[in-house]
mmCIF file of C-alpha atoms in Angstrom:
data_model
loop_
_atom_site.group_PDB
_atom_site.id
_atom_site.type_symbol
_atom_site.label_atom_id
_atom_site.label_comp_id
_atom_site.label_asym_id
_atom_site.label_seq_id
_atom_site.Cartn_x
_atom_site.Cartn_y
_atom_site.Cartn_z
ATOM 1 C CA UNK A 18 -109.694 88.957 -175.469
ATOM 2 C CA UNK A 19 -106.525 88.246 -173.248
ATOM 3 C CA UNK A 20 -106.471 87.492 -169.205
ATOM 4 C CA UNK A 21 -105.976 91.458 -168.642
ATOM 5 C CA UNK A 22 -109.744 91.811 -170.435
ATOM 6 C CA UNK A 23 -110.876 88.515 -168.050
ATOM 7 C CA UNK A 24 -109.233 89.893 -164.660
ATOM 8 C CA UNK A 25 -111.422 93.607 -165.727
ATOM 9 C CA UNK A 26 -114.191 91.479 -166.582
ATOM 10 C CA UNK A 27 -114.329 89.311 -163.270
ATOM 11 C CA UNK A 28 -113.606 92.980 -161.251
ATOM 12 C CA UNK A 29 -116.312 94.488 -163.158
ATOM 13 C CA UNK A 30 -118.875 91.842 -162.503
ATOM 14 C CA UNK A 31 -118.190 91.579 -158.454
ATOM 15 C CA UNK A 32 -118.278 95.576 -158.706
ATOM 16 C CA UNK A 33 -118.869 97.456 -161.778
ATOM 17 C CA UNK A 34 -118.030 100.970 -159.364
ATOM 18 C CA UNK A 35 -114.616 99.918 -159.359
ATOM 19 C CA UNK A 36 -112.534 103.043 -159.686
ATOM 20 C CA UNK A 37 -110.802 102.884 -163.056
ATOM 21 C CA UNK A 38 -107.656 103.890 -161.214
ATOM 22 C CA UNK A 39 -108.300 100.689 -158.624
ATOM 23 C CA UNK A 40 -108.798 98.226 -161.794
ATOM 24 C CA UNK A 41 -105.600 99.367 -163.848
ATOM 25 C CA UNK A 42 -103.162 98.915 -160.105
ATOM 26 C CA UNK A 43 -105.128 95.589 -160.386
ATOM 27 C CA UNK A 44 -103.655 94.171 -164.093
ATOM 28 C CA UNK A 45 -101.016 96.667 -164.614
ATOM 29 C CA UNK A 46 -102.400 99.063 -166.670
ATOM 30 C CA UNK A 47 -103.115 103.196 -166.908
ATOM 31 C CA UNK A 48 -106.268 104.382 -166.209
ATOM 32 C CA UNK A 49 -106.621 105.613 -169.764
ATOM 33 C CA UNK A 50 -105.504 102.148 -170.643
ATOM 34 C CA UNK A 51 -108.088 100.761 -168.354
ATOM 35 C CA UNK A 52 -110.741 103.148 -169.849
ATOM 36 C CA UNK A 53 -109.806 102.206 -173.835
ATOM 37 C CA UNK A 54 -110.092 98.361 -173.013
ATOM 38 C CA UNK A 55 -113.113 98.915 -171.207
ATOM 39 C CA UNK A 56 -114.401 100.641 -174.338
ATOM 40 C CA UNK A 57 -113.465 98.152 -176.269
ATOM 41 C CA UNK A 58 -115.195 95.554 -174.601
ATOM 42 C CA UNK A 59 -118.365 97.181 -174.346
ATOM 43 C CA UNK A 60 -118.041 98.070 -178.205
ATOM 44 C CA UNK A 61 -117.859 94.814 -179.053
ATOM 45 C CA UNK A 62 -120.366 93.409 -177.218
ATOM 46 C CA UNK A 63 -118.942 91.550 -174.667
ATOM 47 C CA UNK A 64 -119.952 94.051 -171.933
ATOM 48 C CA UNK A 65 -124.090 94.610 -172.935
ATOM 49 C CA UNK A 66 -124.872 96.873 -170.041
ATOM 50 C CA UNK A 67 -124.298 98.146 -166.513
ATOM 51 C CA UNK A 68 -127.326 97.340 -163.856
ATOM 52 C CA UNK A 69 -128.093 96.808 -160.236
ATOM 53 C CA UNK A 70 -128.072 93.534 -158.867
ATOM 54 C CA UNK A 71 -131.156 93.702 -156.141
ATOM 55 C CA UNK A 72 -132.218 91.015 -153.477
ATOM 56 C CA UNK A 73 -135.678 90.178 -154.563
ATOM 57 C CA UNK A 74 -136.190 89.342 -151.038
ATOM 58 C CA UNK A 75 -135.656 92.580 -149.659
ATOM 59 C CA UNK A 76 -139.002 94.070 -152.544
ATOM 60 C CA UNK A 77 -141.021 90.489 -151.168
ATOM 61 C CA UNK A 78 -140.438 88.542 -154.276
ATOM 62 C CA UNK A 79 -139.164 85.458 -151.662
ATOM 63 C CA UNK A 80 -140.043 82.249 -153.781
ATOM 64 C CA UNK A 81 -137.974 81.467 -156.487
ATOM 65 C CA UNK A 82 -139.242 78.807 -159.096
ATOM 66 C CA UNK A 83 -138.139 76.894 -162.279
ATOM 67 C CA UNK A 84 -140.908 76.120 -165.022
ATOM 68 C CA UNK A 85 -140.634 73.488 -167.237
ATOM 69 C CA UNK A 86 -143.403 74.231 -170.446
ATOM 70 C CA UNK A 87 -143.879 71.543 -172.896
ATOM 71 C CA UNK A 88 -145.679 73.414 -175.862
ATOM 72 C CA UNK A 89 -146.473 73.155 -179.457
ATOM 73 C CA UNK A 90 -143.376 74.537 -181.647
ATOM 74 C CA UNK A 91 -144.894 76.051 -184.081
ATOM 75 C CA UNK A 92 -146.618 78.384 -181.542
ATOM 76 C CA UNK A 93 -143.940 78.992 -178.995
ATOM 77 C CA UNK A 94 -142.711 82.532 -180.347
ATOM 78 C CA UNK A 95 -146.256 83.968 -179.169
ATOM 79 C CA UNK A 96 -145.829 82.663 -175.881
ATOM 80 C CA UNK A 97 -142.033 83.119 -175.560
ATOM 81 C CA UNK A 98 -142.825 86.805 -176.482
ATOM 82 C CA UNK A 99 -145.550 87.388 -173.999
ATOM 83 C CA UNK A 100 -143.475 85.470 -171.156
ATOM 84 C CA UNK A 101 -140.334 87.521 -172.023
ATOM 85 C CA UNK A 102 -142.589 91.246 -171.193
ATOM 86 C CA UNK A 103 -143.561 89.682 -167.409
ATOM 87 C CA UNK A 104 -141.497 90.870 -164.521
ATOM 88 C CA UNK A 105 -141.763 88.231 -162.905
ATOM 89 C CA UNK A 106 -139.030 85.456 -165.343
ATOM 90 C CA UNK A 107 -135.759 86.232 -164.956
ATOM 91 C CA UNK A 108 -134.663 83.827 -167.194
ATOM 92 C CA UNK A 109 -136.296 82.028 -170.354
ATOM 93 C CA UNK A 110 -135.099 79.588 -172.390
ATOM 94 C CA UNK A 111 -135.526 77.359 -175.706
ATOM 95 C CA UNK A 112 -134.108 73.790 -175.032
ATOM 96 C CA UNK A 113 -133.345 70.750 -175.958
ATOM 97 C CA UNK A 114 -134.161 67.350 -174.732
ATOM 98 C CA UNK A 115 -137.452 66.469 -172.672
ATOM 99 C CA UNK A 116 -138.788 70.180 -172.528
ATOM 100 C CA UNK A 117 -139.223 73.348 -174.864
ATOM 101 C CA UNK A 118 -138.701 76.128 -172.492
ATOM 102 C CA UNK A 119 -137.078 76.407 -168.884
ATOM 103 C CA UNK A 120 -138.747 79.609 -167.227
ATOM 104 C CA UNK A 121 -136.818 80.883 -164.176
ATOM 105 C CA UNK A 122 -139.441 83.230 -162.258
ATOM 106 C CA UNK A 123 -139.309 84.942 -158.988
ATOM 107 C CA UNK A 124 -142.691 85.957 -157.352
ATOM 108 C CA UNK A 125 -144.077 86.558 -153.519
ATOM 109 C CA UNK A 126 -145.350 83.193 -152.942
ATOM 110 C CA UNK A 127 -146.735 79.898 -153.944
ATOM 111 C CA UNK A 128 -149.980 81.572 -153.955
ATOM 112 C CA UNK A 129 -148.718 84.220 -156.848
ATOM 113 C CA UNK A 130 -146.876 81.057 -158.836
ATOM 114 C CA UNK A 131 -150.205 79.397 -159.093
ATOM 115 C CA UNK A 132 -151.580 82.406 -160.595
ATOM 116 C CA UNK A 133 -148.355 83.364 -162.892
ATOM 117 C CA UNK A 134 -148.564 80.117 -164.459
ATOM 118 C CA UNK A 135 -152.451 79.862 -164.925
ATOM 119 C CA UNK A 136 -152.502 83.485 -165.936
ATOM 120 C CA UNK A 137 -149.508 83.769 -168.391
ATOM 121 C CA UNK A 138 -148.789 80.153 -169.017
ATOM 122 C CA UNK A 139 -151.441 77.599 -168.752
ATOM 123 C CA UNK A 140 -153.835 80.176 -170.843
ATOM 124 C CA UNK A 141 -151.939 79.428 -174.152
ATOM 125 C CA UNK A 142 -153.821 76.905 -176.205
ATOM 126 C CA UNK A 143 -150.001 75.780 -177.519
ATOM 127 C CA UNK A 144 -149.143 74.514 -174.228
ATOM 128 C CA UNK A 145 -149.172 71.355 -173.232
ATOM 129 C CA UNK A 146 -147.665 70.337 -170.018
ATOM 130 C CA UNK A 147 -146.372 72.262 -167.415
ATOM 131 C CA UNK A 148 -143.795 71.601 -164.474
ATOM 132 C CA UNK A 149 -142.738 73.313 -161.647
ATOM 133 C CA UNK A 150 -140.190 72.911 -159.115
ATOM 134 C CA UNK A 151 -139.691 74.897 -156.073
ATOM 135 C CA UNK A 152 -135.942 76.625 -155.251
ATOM 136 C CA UNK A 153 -135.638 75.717 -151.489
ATOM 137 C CA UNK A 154 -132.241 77.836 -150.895
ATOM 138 C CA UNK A 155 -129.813 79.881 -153.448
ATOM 139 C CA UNK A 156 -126.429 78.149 -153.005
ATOM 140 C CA UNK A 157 -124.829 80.087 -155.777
ATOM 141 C CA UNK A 158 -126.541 82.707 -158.533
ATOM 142 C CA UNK A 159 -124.350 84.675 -161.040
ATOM 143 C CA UNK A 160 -124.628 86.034 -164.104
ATOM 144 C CA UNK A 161 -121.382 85.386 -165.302
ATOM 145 C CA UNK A 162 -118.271 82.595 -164.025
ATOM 146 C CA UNK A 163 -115.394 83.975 -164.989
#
């Protein structure tokens, strides 16, 4: 990967419906050049998948929370599996230091946090503590920093 993948890669991430034709005036390339790096990229991984970014405001999903899970290790792939199916964590993660996972959920309100974690979380024999802070305000959410 060179700087003319990263500039395509930072275009296509602020707007993947850049024209081809915009992108390649952009680094200095063809459009067919444009097109074969682009290909290449997404053959080799680097570019998983197209999708809509939504505001989960806008669908009243208006609380955004982080959950901390301290849990027994040898029975975290059962949980992590169930967590991974609810459409409600955007992001789950194994981790190191002073917790196991860090769930990153989005839901309507405190009232349906309290209910997420009791009902998917809490419920798993293997878990053993549970933390959960409150996002007051979104400064800054990407998916990439390039």
């Amino acid at each position: 990967m060179d700087n003319v993948d990263l500039k395509l890669l930072k275009m296509l991430v602020e707007d993947a419906h850049t024209p081809l034709r915009k992108l390649g005036r952009e680094v200095g390339l063809s459009t067919s050049g444009v097109r074969r790096r682009i290909k290449k990229l997404e053959k080799n991984g680097v570019i998983k998948k197209y999708a809509a970014i939504i505001d989960p405001k806008k669908y009243g999903y208006g609380v955004t929370a982080f959950i901390s899970v301290d849990a027994d290790s040898r029975e975290l792939g059962e949980l992590t599996k169930s967590l991974s199916h609810r459409h409600e964590v955007c992001e789950l993660h194994r981790t190191t230091g002073g917790h196991d996972l860090m769930i990153k959920v989005k839901v309507k309100d405190v009232d349906a946090l309290n209910k997420f974690v009791d009902d998917h979380i809490r419920c798993f024999d293997s878990v053993k503590r549970v933390r959960t802070t409150l996002a007051m305000e979104t400064i800054k959410e990407t998916l990439a920093n390039l």
